[in-house]
Structure formats: C-alpha cells, structure tokens
PDB file of C-alpha atoms in Angstrom:
ATOM      1  CA  MET X   1      46.942  31.864 -13.466  1.00  0.00           C
ATOM      2  CA  ASP X   2      45.902  35.257 -12.147  1.00  0.00           C
ATOM      3  CA  ASP X   3      45.586  38.931 -13.047  1.00  0.00           C
ATOM      4  CA  THR X   4      49.320  39.297 -13.665  1.00  0.00           C
ATOM      5  CA  MET X   5      49.115  37.067 -16.761  1.00  0.00           C
ATOM      6  CA  SER X   6      49.623  38.892 -20.067  1.00  0.00           C
ATOM      7  CA  ALA X   7      47.935  37.715 -23.257  1.00  0.00           C
ATOM      8  CA  ASP X   8      51.256  37.092 -24.992  1.00  0.00           C
ATOM      9  CA  ARG X   9      52.535  34.906 -22.170  1.00  0.00           C
ATOM     10  CA  ALA X  10      49.218  33.079 -21.932  1.00  0.00           C
ATOM     11  CA  LEU X  11      49.304  32.288 -25.632  1.00  0.00           C
ATOM     12  CA  ARG X  12      52.872  31.000 -25.409  1.00  0.00           C
ATOM     13  CA  LEU X  13      51.851  28.610 -22.629  1.00  0.00           C
ATOM     14  CA  ILE X  14      48.778  27.488 -24.540  1.00  0.00           C
ATOM     15  CA  ARG X  15      50.860  26.777 -27.631  1.00  0.00           C
ATOM     16  CA  GLN X  16      53.073  24.607 -25.454  1.00  0.00           C
ATOM     17  CA  GLY X  17      50.021  22.477 -24.734  1.00  0.00           C
ATOM     18  CA  ARG X  18      49.134  23.893 -21.313  1.00  0.00           C
ATOM     19  CA  ALA X  19      45.645  24.657 -20.054  1.00  0.00           C
ATOM     20  CA  LEU X  20      45.282  27.813 -17.976  1.00  0.00           C
ATOM     21  CA  HIS X  21      43.260  27.437 -14.764  1.00  0.00           C
ATOM     22  CA  TRP X  22      42.208  31.003 -13.917  1.00  0.00           C
ATOM     23  CA  ALA X  23      42.330  32.134 -10.291  1.00  0.00           C
ATOM     24  CA  GLY X  24      42.073  35.897 -10.662  1.00  0.00           C
ATOM     25  CA  ASP X  25      39.266  38.382 -11.228  1.00  0.00           C
ATOM     26  CA  PHE X  26      36.477  37.045 -13.467  1.00  0.00           C
ATOM     27  CA  GLN X  27      36.149  40.235 -15.509  1.00  0.00           C
ATOM     28  CA  ASN X  28      39.910  40.296 -16.044  1.00  0.00           C
ATOM     29  CA  ALA X  29      39.637  36.766 -17.387  1.00  0.00           C
ATOM     30  CA  ARG X  30      37.116  38.027 -19.935  1.00  0.00           C
ATOM     31  CA  GLN X  31      39.527  40.749 -20.985  1.00  0.00           C
ATOM     32  CA  LEU X  32      42.315  38.194 -21.329  1.00  0.00           C
ATOM     33  CA  LEU X  33      40.108  35.985 -23.494  1.00  0.00           C
ATOM     34  CA  ALA X  34      39.303  38.956 -25.721  1.00  0.00           C
ATOM     35  CA  ALA X  35      43.018  39.716 -26.054  1.00  0.00           C
ATOM     36  CA  LEU X  36      43.696  36.075 -26.948  1.00  0.00           C
ATOM     37  CA  GLY X  37      40.975  36.285 -29.563  1.00  0.00           C
ATOM     38  CA  ARG X  38      42.869  39.099 -31.263  1.00  0.00           C
ATOM     39  CA  ARG X  39      45.957  36.870 -31.451  1.00  0.00           C
ATOM     40  CA  THR X  40      44.482  33.519 -32.492  1.00  0.00           C
ATOM     41  CA  ARG X  41      41.294  32.156 -34.008  1.00  0.00           C
ATOM     42  CA  ARG X  42      41.952  28.543 -33.166  1.00  0.00           C
ATOM     43  CA  VAL X  43      39.054  27.358 -31.038  1.00  0.00           C
ATOM     44  CA  GLU X  44      41.094  24.743 -29.184  1.00  0.00           C
ATOM     45  CA  GLN X  45      43.539  27.450 -28.073  1.00  0.00           C
ATOM     46  CA  LEU X  46      40.818  29.855 -26.986  1.00  0.00           C
ATOM     47  CA  ASN X  47      39.185  27.029 -25.035  1.00  0.00           C
ATOM     48  CA  SER X  48      42.363  26.550 -22.979  1.00  0.00           C
ATOM     49  CA  LEU X  49      41.407  29.329 -20.537  1.00  0.00           C
ATOM     50  CA  LEU X  50      39.447  27.463 -17.853  1.00  0.00           C
ATOM     51  CA  ILE X  51      37.154  28.572 -15.024  1.00  0.00           C
ATOM     52  CA  ALA X  52      36.518  26.344 -12.006  1.00  0.00           C
ATOM     53  CA  THR X  53      32.977  25.867 -10.719  1.00  0.00           C
ATOM     54  CA  LYS X  54      31.628  23.910  -7.781  1.00  0.00           C
ATOM     55  CA  ASP X  55      27.976  23.001  -8.166  1.00  0.00           C
ATOM     56  CA  TYR X  56      27.881  25.814 -10.731  1.00  0.00           C
ATOM     57  CA  GLU X  57      29.208  28.433  -8.320  1.00  0.00           C
ATOM     58  CA  ILE X  58      32.231  30.479  -9.436  1.00  0.00           C
ATOM     59  CA  ARG X  59      34.368  31.549  -6.501  1.00  0.00           C
ATOM     60  CA  LEU X  60      36.189  34.416  -8.171  1.00  0.00           C
ATOM     61  CA  ARG X  61      36.005  38.180  -7.694  1.00  0.00           C
ATOM     62  CA  ARG X  62      33.266  39.844  -9.747  1.00  0.00           C
ATOM     63  CA  ALA X  63      31.955  36.503 -10.967  1.00  0.00           C
ATOM     64  CA  PRO X  64      28.291  36.378 -12.043  1.00  0.00           C
ATOM     65  CA  ASP X  65      25.676  33.941 -10.796  1.00  0.00           C
ATOM     66  CA  VAL X  66      25.713  31.238 -13.471  1.00  0.00           C
ATOM     67  CA  TYR X  67      23.711  28.536 -11.697  1.00  0.00           C
ATOM     68  CA  GLN X  68      20.551  28.686 -13.820  1.00  0.00           C
ATOM     69  CA  ALA X  69      22.490  29.116 -17.059  1.00  0.00           C
ATOM     70  CA  CYS X  70      24.644  26.054 -16.339  1.00  0.00           C
ATOM     71  CA  LEU X  71      21.662  24.054 -15.123  1.00  0.00           C
ATOM     72  CA  GLN X  72      19.910  24.606 -18.459  1.00  0.00           C
ATOM     73  CA  ALA X  73      23.023  23.797 -20.460  1.00  0.00           C
ATOM     74  CA  TYR X  74      24.510  20.876 -18.533  1.00  0.00           C
ATOM     75  CA  GLY X  75      21.797  19.479 -16.272  1.00  0.00           C
ATOM     76  CA  PRO X  76      22.040  18.937 -12.496  1.00  0.00           C
ATOM     77  CA  PRO X  77      25.352  19.936 -10.885  1.00  0.00           C
ATOM     78  CA  ALA X  78      27.845  17.239  -9.964  1.00  0.00           C
ATOM     79  CA  GLY X  79      30.499  18.911  -7.846  1.00  0.00           C
ATOM     80  CA  GLU X  80      33.624  20.496  -9.242  1.00  0.00           C
ATOM     81  CA  ARG X  81      33.963  21.209 -12.933  1.00  0.00           C
ATOM     82  CA  LEU X  82      36.413  23.122 -15.130  1.00  0.00           C
ATOM     83  CA  ILE X  83      34.690  24.947 -17.978  1.00  0.00           C
ATOM     84  CA  PRO X  84      36.394  26.852 -20.804  1.00  0.00           C
ATOM     85  CA  LEU X  85      35.614  30.522 -20.283  1.00  0.00           C
ATOM     86  CA  ARG X  86      34.683  30.878 -23.952  1.00  0.00           C
ATOM     87  CA  GLU X  87      32.093  28.129 -23.557  1.00  0.00           C
ATOM     88  CA  LEU X  88      30.859  29.526 -20.247  1.00  0.00           C
ATOM     89  CA  LEU X  89      30.230  32.941 -21.790  1.00  0.00           C
ATOM     90  CA  GLY X  90      28.219  31.218 -24.510  1.00  0.00           C
ATOM     91  CA  VAL X  91      26.187  29.422 -21.854  1.00  0.00           C
ATOM     92  CA  ILE X  92      25.498  32.723 -20.087  1.00  0.00           C
ATOM     93  CA  GLY X  93      24.516  34.426 -23.340  1.00  0.00           C
ATOM     94  CA  ALA X  94      22.228  31.549 -24.320  1.00  0.00           C
ATOM     95  CA  HIS X  95      20.461  31.730 -20.960  1.00  0.00           C
ATOM     96  CA  GLN X  96      19.881  35.460 -21.351  1.00  0.00           C
ATOM     97  CA  LEU X  97      18.599  34.972 -24.899  1.00  0.00           C
ATOM     98  CA  ARG X  98      16.251  32.228 -23.760  1.00  0.00           C
ATOM     99  CA  GLU X  99      14.867  34.438 -21.005  1.00  0.00           C
ATOM    100  CA  ARG X 100      14.135  37.459 -23.177  1.00  0.00           C
ATOM    101  CA  GLY X 101      13.485  35.647 -26.468  1.00  0.00           C
ATOM    102  CA  ILE X 102      13.941  36.913 -30.017  1.00  0.00           C
ATOM    103  CA  TYR X 103      11.219  39.129 -31.457  1.00  0.00           C
ATOM    104  CA  LEU X 104      10.284  38.208 -35.029  1.00  0.00           C
ATOM    105  CA  PRO X 105       8.035  40.560 -37.015  1.00  0.00           C
ATOM    106  CA  ALA X 106       6.684  37.642 -39.079  1.00  0.00           C
ATOM    107  CA  LEU X 107       5.294  36.122 -35.870  1.00  0.00           C
ATOM    108  CA  LYS X 108       4.505  39.363 -34.087  1.00  0.00           C
ATOM    109  CA  GLY X 109       5.962  37.584 -31.115  1.00  0.00           C
ATOM    110  CA  ARG X 110       9.038  35.983 -29.619  1.00  0.00           C
ATOM    111  CA  ILE X 111      10.842  32.681 -30.005  1.00  0.00           C
ATOM    112  CA  HIS X 112      12.846  31.421 -27.020  1.00  0.00           C
ATOM    113  CA  PRO X 113      15.920  29.390 -28.067  1.00  0.00           C
ATOM    114  CA  HIS X 114      17.530  26.851 -25.738  1.00  0.00           C
ATOM    115  CA  TYR X 115      21.253  26.355 -25.308  1.00  0.00           C
ATOM    116  CA  GLY X 116      22.657  24.255 -28.137  1.00  0.00           C
ATOM    117  CA  VAL X 117      19.794  25.112 -30.523  1.00  0.00           C
ATOM    118  CA  PHE X 118      20.266  27.467 -33.471  1.00  0.00           C
ATOM    119  CA  ALA X 119      18.670  30.840 -32.703  1.00  0.00           C
ATOM    120  CA  PRO X 120      16.753  32.658 -35.484  1.00  0.00           C
ATOM    121  CA  THR X 121      18.685  35.903 -35.123  1.00  0.00           C
ATOM    122  CA  ARG X 122      18.817  36.083 -38.926  1.00  0.00           C
ATOM    123  CA  SER X 123      15.148  36.557 -39.652  1.00  0.00           C
ATOM    124  CA  GLU X 124      15.126  36.871 -43.455  1.00  0.00           C
ATOM    125  CA  TYR X 125      14.559  33.131 -43.905  1.00  0.00           C
ATOM    126  CA  VAL X 126      11.607  33.335 -41.518  1.00  0.00           C
ATOM    127  CA  ASP X 127      10.196  36.242 -43.542  1.00  0.00           C
ATOM    128  CA  LEU X 128      10.512  34.220 -46.765  1.00  0.00           C
ATOM    129  CA  VAL X 129       8.486  31.326 -45.320  1.00  0.00           C
ATOM    130  CA  ALA X 130       5.931  33.809 -44.011  1.00  0.00           C
ATOM    131  CA  ALA X 131       5.511  35.564 -47.382  1.00  0.00           C
ATOM    132  CA  THR X 132       5.733  32.804 -50.021  1.00  0.00           C
ATOM    133  CA  PRO X 133       2.284  31.775 -51.372  1.00  0.00           C
ATOM    134  CA  LEU X 134       1.128  28.536 -49.794  1.00  0.00           C
ATOM    135  CA  PRO X 135      -0.051  25.541 -51.789  1.00  0.00           C
ATOM    136  CA  PRO X 136      -3.340  24.000 -50.609  1.00  0.00           C
ATOM    137  CA  ALA X 137      -2.174  22.249 -47.457  1.00  0.00           C
ATOM    138  CA  GLU X 138      -3.836  20.362 -44.631  1.00  0.00           C
ATOM    139  CA  VAL X 139      -0.593  18.868 -43.280  1.00  0.00           C
ATOM    140  CA  ALA X 140       2.950  20.285 -43.309  1.00  0.00           C
ATOM    141  CA  PHE X 141       6.289  18.891 -42.148  1.00  0.00           C
ATOM    142  CA  ASP X 142       9.070  21.115 -40.776  1.00  0.00           C
ATOM    143  CA  ILE X 143      12.296  19.110 -41.100  1.00  0.00           C
ATOM    144  CA  GLY X 144      15.115  20.068 -38.706  1.00  0.00           C
ATOM    145  CA  THR X 145      12.831  22.389 -36.802  1.00  0.00           C
ATOM    146  CA  GLY X 146      15.341  23.745 -34.235  1.00  0.00           C
ATOM    147  CA  THR X 147      13.421  26.265 -32.147  1.00  0.00           C
ATOM    148  CA  GLY X 148      10.192  25.480 -33.993  1.00  0.00           C
ATOM    149  CA  VAL X 149      10.114  28.913 -35.589  1.00  0.00           C
ATOM    150  CA  LEU X 150       9.121  27.796 -39.093  1.00  0.00           C
ATOM    151  CA  ALA X 151       6.515  25.388 -37.731  1.00  0.00           C
ATOM    152  CA  THR X 152       5.071  28.329 -35.802  1.00  0.00           C
ATOM    153  CA  VAL X 153       4.939  30.418 -38.989  1.00  0.00           C
ATOM    154  CA  LEU X 154       3.099  27.662 -40.861  1.00  0.00           C
ATOM    155  CA  LEU X 155       0.540  27.268 -38.075  1.00  0.00           C
ATOM    156  CA  ARG X 156      -0.068  31.001 -37.944  1.00  0.00           C
ATOM    157  CA  ARG X 157      -0.593  30.989 -41.693  1.00  0.00           C
ATOM    158  CA  GLY X 158      -3.497  28.619 -41.210  1.00  0.00           C
ATOM    159  CA  ILE X 159      -2.154  25.124 -41.900  1.00  0.00           C
ATOM    160  CA  PRO X 160      -4.223  22.911 -39.560  1.00  0.00           C
ATOM    161  CA  LYS X 161      -1.508  20.398 -38.692  1.00  0.00           C
ATOM    162  CA  VAL X 162       2.290  20.760 -38.632  1.00  0.00           C
ATOM    163  CA  VAL X 163       4.662  17.947 -37.694  1.00  0.00           C
ATOM    164  CA  ALA X 164       8.113  19.246 -36.724  1.00  0.00           C
ATOM    165  CA  THR X 165      11.146  16.961 -36.491  1.00  0.00           C
ATOM    166  CA  ASP X 166      14.697  17.192 -35.216  1.00  0.00           C
ATOM    167  CA  ASN X 167      17.373  14.671 -34.246  1.00  0.00           C
ATOM    168  CA  ASN X 168      18.677  16.898 -31.430  1.00  0.00           C
ATOM    169  CA  PRO X 169      16.824  16.234 -28.142  1.00  0.00           C
ATOM    170  CA  ARG X 170      17.510  19.819 -27.035  1.00  0.00           C
ATOM    171  CA  ALA X 171      15.809  21.113 -30.170  1.00  0.00           C
ATOM    172  CA  VAL X 172      12.831  18.811 -29.661  1.00  0.00           C
ATOM    173  CA  ALA X 173      12.339  20.154 -26.130  1.00  0.00           C
ATOM    174  CA  CYS X 174      12.821  23.737 -27.332  1.00  0.00           C
ATOM    175  CA  ALA X 175      10.339  23.419 -30.196  1.00  0.00           C
ATOM    176  CA  ARG X 176       7.750  21.811 -27.934  1.00  0.00           C
ATOM    177  CA  GLU X 177       8.041  24.714 -25.515  1.00  0.00           C
ATOM    178  CA  ASN X 178       7.687  27.322 -28.259  1.00  0.00           C
ATOM    179  CA  LEU X 179       4.797  25.502 -29.937  1.00  0.00           C
ATOM    180  CA  ALA X 180       2.898  24.725 -26.725  1.00  0.00           C
ATOM    181  CA  ALA X 181       0.460  27.596 -27.278  1.00  0.00           C
ATOM    182  CA  HIS X 182      -0.875  26.011 -30.483  1.00  0.00           C
ATOM    183  CA  ASP X 183      -3.322  23.498 -29.040  1.00  0.00           C
ATOM    184  CA  GLY X 184      -3.602  20.397 -31.198  1.00  0.00           C
ATOM    185  CA  GLY X 185      -2.031  21.940 -34.275  1.00  0.00           C
ATOM    186  CA  ALA X 186       1.591  21.011 -33.688  1.00  0.00           C
ATOM    187  CA  GLU X 187       3.411  17.765 -33.112  1.00  0.00           C
ATOM    188  CA  VAL X 188       7.157  17.638 -32.419  1.00  0.00           C
ATOM    189  CA  VAL X 189       8.943  14.321 -32.813  1.00  0.00           C
ATOM    190  CA  GLU X 190      12.564  13.267 -32.494  1.00  0.00           C
ATOM    191  CA  ALA X 191      13.513  11.884 -35.907  1.00  0.00           C
ATOM    192  CA  ASP X 192      16.360  11.916 -38.388  1.00  0.00           C
ATOM    193  CA  LEU X 193      14.717  13.977 -41.150  1.00  0.00           C
ATOM    194  CA  PHE X 194      11.181  12.760 -41.973  1.00  0.00           C
ATOM    195  CA  PRO X 195       8.313  11.573 -39.779  1.00  0.00           C
ATOM    196  CA  PRO X 196       6.031   8.773 -41.022  1.00  0.00           C
ATOM    197  CA  GLY X 197       3.428   9.637 -43.627  1.00  0.00           C
ATOM    198  CA  ARG X 198       3.008  12.309 -46.277  1.00  0.00           C
ATOM    199  CA  ALA X 199       2.424  16.066 -46.251  1.00  0.00           C
ATOM    200  CA  ASP X 200       1.163  18.689 -48.674  1.00  0.00           C
ATOM    201  CA  LEU X 201       4.078  20.966 -47.781  1.00  0.00           C
ATOM    202  CA  ILE X 202       7.518  19.997 -46.506  1.00  0.00           C
ATOM    203  CA  VAL X 203       9.809  22.797 -45.330  1.00  0.00           C
ATOM    204  CA  CYS X 204      13.500  22.535 -44.488  1.00  0.00           C
ATOM    205  CA  ASN X 205      16.185  25.054 -43.569  1.00  0.00           C
ATOM    206  CA  PRO X 206      19.271  22.797 -43.324  1.00  0.00           C
ATOM    207  CA  PRO X 207      22.773  23.899 -42.317  1.00  0.00           C
ATOM    208  CA  TRP X 208      24.200  25.925 -45.181  1.00  0.00           C
ATOM    209  CA  ILE X 209      27.925  25.170 -45.114  1.00  0.00           C
ATOM    210  CA  PRO X 210      29.176  21.746 -46.314  1.00  0.00           C
ATOM    211  CA  GLY X 211      31.824  21.448 -43.614  1.00  0.00           C
ATOM    212  CA  ARG X 212      32.528  19.364 -40.544  1.00  0.00           C
ATOM    213  CA  PRO X 213      30.890  20.479 -37.278  1.00  0.00           C
ATOM    214  CA  MET X 214      33.238  20.686 -34.281  1.00  0.00           C
ATOM    215  CA  THR X 215      30.824  21.770 -31.527  1.00  0.00           C
ATOM    216  CA  LEU X 216      27.161  21.303 -30.659  1.00  0.00           C
ATOM    217  CA  LEU X 217      26.164  24.642 -32.181  1.00  0.00           C
ATOM    218  CA  ASP X 218      28.220  23.907 -35.314  1.00  0.00           C
ATOM    219  CA  THR X 219      25.683  21.262 -36.281  1.00  0.00           C
ATOM    220  CA  ALA X 220      23.225  24.059 -37.120  1.00  0.00           C
ATOM    221  CA  VAL X 221      25.753  25.704 -39.455  1.00  0.00           C
ATOM    222  CA  TYR X 222      27.830  22.878 -40.983  1.00  0.00           C
ATOM    223  CA  ASP X 223      26.342  19.995 -42.970  1.00  0.00           C
ATOM    224  CA  GLU X 224      29.177  17.492 -43.412  1.00  0.00           C
ATOM    225  CA  ASP X 225      29.192  16.014 -46.939  1.00  0.00           C
ATOM    226  CA  SER X 226      25.808  17.757 -47.473  1.00  0.00           C
ATOM    227  CA  ARG X 227      24.206  14.828 -45.675  1.00  0.00           C
ATOM    228  CA  MET X 228      21.091  16.653 -44.483  1.00  0.00           C
ATOM    229  CA  LEU X 229      20.602  18.614 -47.702  1.00  0.00           C
ATOM    230  CA  ARG X 230      20.782  15.507 -49.884  1.00  0.00           C
ATOM    231  CA  GLY X 231      18.806  13.386 -47.436  1.00  0.00           C
ATOM    232  CA  PHE X 232      16.013  15.946 -47.551  1.00  0.00           C
ATOM    233  CA  LEU X 233      16.021  16.366 -51.324  1.00  0.00           C
ATOM    234  CA  HIS X 234      16.077  12.626 -52.031  1.00  0.00           C
ATOM    235  CA  GLY X 235      13.492  11.879 -49.342  1.00  0.00           C
ATOM    236  CA  VAL X 236      10.707  14.260 -50.340  1.00  0.00           C
ATOM    237  CA  HIS X 237       9.479  11.897 -53.083  1.00  0.00           C
ATOM    238  CA  GLU X 238       8.324   9.396 -50.469  1.00  0.00           C
ATOM    239  CA  HIS X 239       6.737  11.989 -48.188  1.00  0.00           C
ATOM    240  CA  LEU X 240       4.963  14.507 -50.444  1.00  0.00           C
ATOM    241  CA  THR X 241       1.335  14.163 -51.484  1.00  0.00           C
ATOM    242  CA  PRO X 242       0.818  14.102 -55.281  1.00  0.00           C
ATOM    243  CA  ARG X 243       0.318  17.872 -55.577  1.00  0.00           C
ATOM    244  CA  GLY X 244       2.552  18.841 -52.696  1.00  0.00           C
ATOM    245  CA  GLU X 245       5.556  21.158 -52.611  1.00  0.00           C
ATOM    246  CA  ALA X 246       8.919  21.012 -50.868  1.00  0.00           C
ATOM    247  CA  TRP X 247      10.383  24.305 -49.701  1.00  0.00           C
ATOM    248  CA  LEU X 248      14.124  24.464 -49.228  1.00  0.00           C
ATOM    249  CA  VAL X 249      15.654  27.541 -47.578  1.00  0.00           C
ATOM    250  CA  MET X 250      19.327  27.931 -48.452  1.00  0.00           C
ATOM    251  CA  GLY X 251      22.068  30.542 -48.581  1.00  0.00           C
ATOM    252  CA  ILE X 252      25.824  30.624 -49.238  1.00  0.00           C
ATOM    253  CA  ARG X 253      25.777  27.981 -51.987  1.00  0.00           C
ATOM    254  CA  SER X 254      25.714  28.985 -55.652  1.00  0.00           C
ATOM    255  CA  GLN X 255      22.730  28.621 -57.954  1.00  0.00           C
ATOM    256  CA  ASP X 256      24.638  26.179 -60.182  1.00  0.00           C
ATOM    257  CA  GLU X 257      25.412  23.974 -57.189  1.00  0.00           C
ATOM    258  CA  MET X 258      21.806  23.979 -56.040  1.00  0.00           C
ATOM    259  CA  LEU X 259      20.447  23.211 -59.513  1.00  0.00           C
ATOM    260  CA  ALA X 260      22.831  20.265 -59.753  1.00  0.00           C
ATOM    261  CA  GLU X 261      21.557  18.945 -56.409  1.00  0.00           C
ATOM    262  CA  PHE X 262      17.935  19.285 -57.541  1.00  0.00           C
ATOM    263  CA  ARG X 263      18.699  17.509 -60.807  1.00  0.00           C
ATOM    264  CA  ALA X 264      20.358  14.629 -58.967  1.00  0.00           C
ATOM    265  CA  ALA X 265      17.306  14.313 -56.712  1.00  0.00           C
ATOM    266  CA  ARG X 266      14.892  14.447 -59.698  1.00  0.00           C
ATOM    267  CA  LEU X 267      13.212  17.618 -58.495  1.00  0.00           C
ATOM    268  CA  THR X 268      11.775  20.464 -60.547  1.00  0.00           C
ATOM    269  CA  VAL X 269      12.001  24.115 -59.495  1.00  0.00           C
ATOM    270  CA  VAL X 270       8.534  25.699 -59.603  1.00  0.00           C
ATOM    271  CA  GLY X 271       9.411  28.967 -57.898  1.00  0.00           C
ATOM    272  CA  ARG X 272      12.077  30.870 -56.054  1.00  0.00           C
ATOM    273  CA  SER X 273      11.960  33.793 -53.617  1.00  0.00           C
ATOM    274  CA  SER X 274      15.095  35.564 -52.391  1.00  0.00           C
ATOM    275  CA  ALA X 275      16.098  38.116 -49.776  1.00  0.00           C
ATOM    276  CA  VAL X 276      19.298  39.960 -48.984  1.00  0.00           C
ATOM    277  CA  PRO X 277      20.201  39.348 -45.335  1.00  0.00           C
ATOM    278  CA  THR X 278      20.757  42.376 -43.127  1.00  0.00           C
ATOM    279  CA  HIS X 279      22.460  40.530 -40.271  1.00  0.00           C
ATOM    280  CA  ARG X 280      25.827  42.065 -39.407  1.00  0.00           C
ATOM    281  CA  ARG X 281      27.625  38.757 -39.964  1.00  0.00           C
ATOM    282  CA  ALA X 282      26.168  38.190 -43.420  1.00  0.00           C
ATOM    283  CA  ARG X 283      28.582  38.112 -46.335  1.00  0.00           C
ATOM    284  CA  ALA X 284      28.592  41.114 -48.649  1.00  0.00           C
ATOM    285  CA  ASP X 285      27.246  39.149 -51.648  1.00  0.00           C
ATOM    286  CA  GLU X 286      25.034  36.771 -49.704  1.00  0.00           C
ATOM    287  CA  THR X 287      21.487  35.931 -50.751  1.00  0.00           C
ATOM    288  CA  THR X 288      18.991  33.743 -48.923  1.00  0.00           C
ATOM    289  CA  SER X 289      16.627  31.824 -51.196  1.00  0.00           C
ATOM    290  CA  LEU X 290      13.494  29.785 -50.729  1.00  0.00           C
ATOM    291  CA  TRP X 291      13.290  27.169 -53.507  1.00  0.00           C
ATOM    292  CA  ARG X 292       9.864  25.696 -54.270  1.00  0.00           C
ATOM    293  CA  LEU X 293      10.302  22.143 -55.525  1.00  0.00           C
ATOM    294  CA  ARG X 294       8.222  19.296 -56.858  1.00  0.00           C
ATOM    295  CA  PRO X 295       9.160  15.813 -58.049  1.00  0.00           C
ATOM    296  CA  SER X 296       9.918  15.784 -61.761  1.00  0.00           C
ATOM    297  CA  ALA X 297       7.313  14.085 -63.930  1.00  0.00           C
ATOM    298  CA  ALA X 298      10.139  12.293 -65.709  1.00  0.00           C
ATOM    299  CA  ASP X 299      13.851  12.945 -66.106  1.00  0.00           C
ATOM    300  CA  SER X 300      13.239  16.459 -67.472  1.00  0.00           C
ATOM    301  CA  PHE X 301      14.366  19.352 -65.308  1.00  0.00           C
ATOM    302  CA  VAL X 302      13.404  23.024 -65.148  1.00  0.00           C
ATOM    303  CA  GLU X 303      16.673  24.970 -65.007  1.00  0.00           C
ATOM    304  CA  GLU X 304      15.193  28.324 -64.015  1.00  0.00           C
ATOM    305  CA  ALA X 305      12.317  29.194 -61.735  1.00  0.00           C
TER     306      ALA X 305
END
C-alpha cells in the first residue's frame, strides 16, 4: 500500500481481514492512521496498518530514526519485523517521554517511565500521597509500584525504608532506575502484590477499571474481576503492623462499591482525602480518592470516613 491509498478504501480492505503493509511516505502513513481513527475505534482494525523494519531501520521516505526506541521496547534487533504503525508511534512516544521524564511538583523532580509501564501523567494521586498525614512508620510497602513514583514520595517524606513491588519485569527495572538515587532506603522486588514481612504503611494505586486488559499498557488501567483490588484489600491483614494503615488510591468506582469492598475485606475507613483530576482525559464527574484503612477490630464497619 502506498500514498494513493484513501482511508475509506483502506478501511474496506481491513474489514475484509487484510493487513496493510505500507510502502509509501512515513508521514503520509501517520495521516492515514489518523483518518482511520476517525472512522473506527476498534484497536484490531487500527493495528492492521503495518510498517516494515529491518534491524529497527525503517526504509521509507521521511521515516524517523527509531532504533533506540525499539531497542528499549523490544530488546535486541532480530532482522525483519512488521510493526503496527499505531504501536510504533506509541514506542516512539514512550522513548521520548523516558528521555525527558515527567516533572511532578510533589517530588520537585522528574520520573522517567519505561515503555510498557504506566506513566504518572495524572499527578493528583501523587499529590494525595504527598499530602496525607503519615502514621508513625519505619517501613512502608508500595504495591504495584510501576515507575516507583509513590515509593519515591514516601522516601522523600522521611520513611526510612520502602519496599516496592510489581509483577511486571519492565516496571521493576523502571522503578529501580528511578529509585537508584535513594541509597539504602528503597528495595524493589518482583512479586505478585506483597513482599514478605509487615509494614507500618502499605500503599497501593491499582488499576481503576474492572475490565479485561488487551495490551501491555492496559494492565495498568484494567483490573479484570477486580483481582488486584481485592487481593490487596484481603492481603493487608497479614502484612500490616498492629497500628499500621493501608492507603488505597482509587478513582472511577462509586463510594458504595468501595465501601462494599472494604466491608467484605473486614477493613475500617479511618480517613479519606479526595482531589478533582485536571487531566484532559479525566471524566467530568471524576474524583480521585485516597482511602485510609485499618483492619476492623471485629465485624463492625465504619461507613463514613
């Protein structure tokens, strides 16, 4: 397929089950993808526009140098490869974001996300963790750390030791890189939810939407069957010290839904802080909340913070 291809014809071919191997101008391919995006939102259709690479070199007019971006995303090159243009643009964008980092006022510094790791472009949840009064804490756990941003906040707030966990090897590598400046204060381990031992504070910002992830990045947004949310809530009993607190950062879901989850996990709400997100993709009525939780003394439950 080349520069003579119209978006309408391309979409007809895609709907017939054909993949489109692009041989024209690279920038024209981007324009075609944008036009397809105005006609369909189905990811599998948008991913049917393919770009050929050889050892991460694109031999098309006006093609960018994508070697370093692909190297970070996919590892060492292995000859010829067809990559969906939509995915390739994401790889390029992730490389640029990693290079420049994301400035966060709560840190007075930058976090550098890796490809395939959720980037803290929505900073209100970081601000909530930075502003909520800390319980007395010598050790904190950051569950599902991602870039390590919340672990960094906790260290900068003076907690002597923070153990950050993630089950995504990319996230583990990313968090270690971001936390490297904190000598001795941070430990990053690959784990599904909790590390061994107990902590005075356990923080978690799980995926907010109880849906099925379809891509690598979806795993930071969709929590199928609320597996991570419920695993965290039901697991804090075994990992909190007697006077410890669990902090859950959550948006999208209703208060009634969250209270029902806390009740099922035998947790009491001891405080709640909220912020209205300013990110351009935030929903009009969206609120981000930090719930402070403790194990219930018995079966009683505090309905309101």
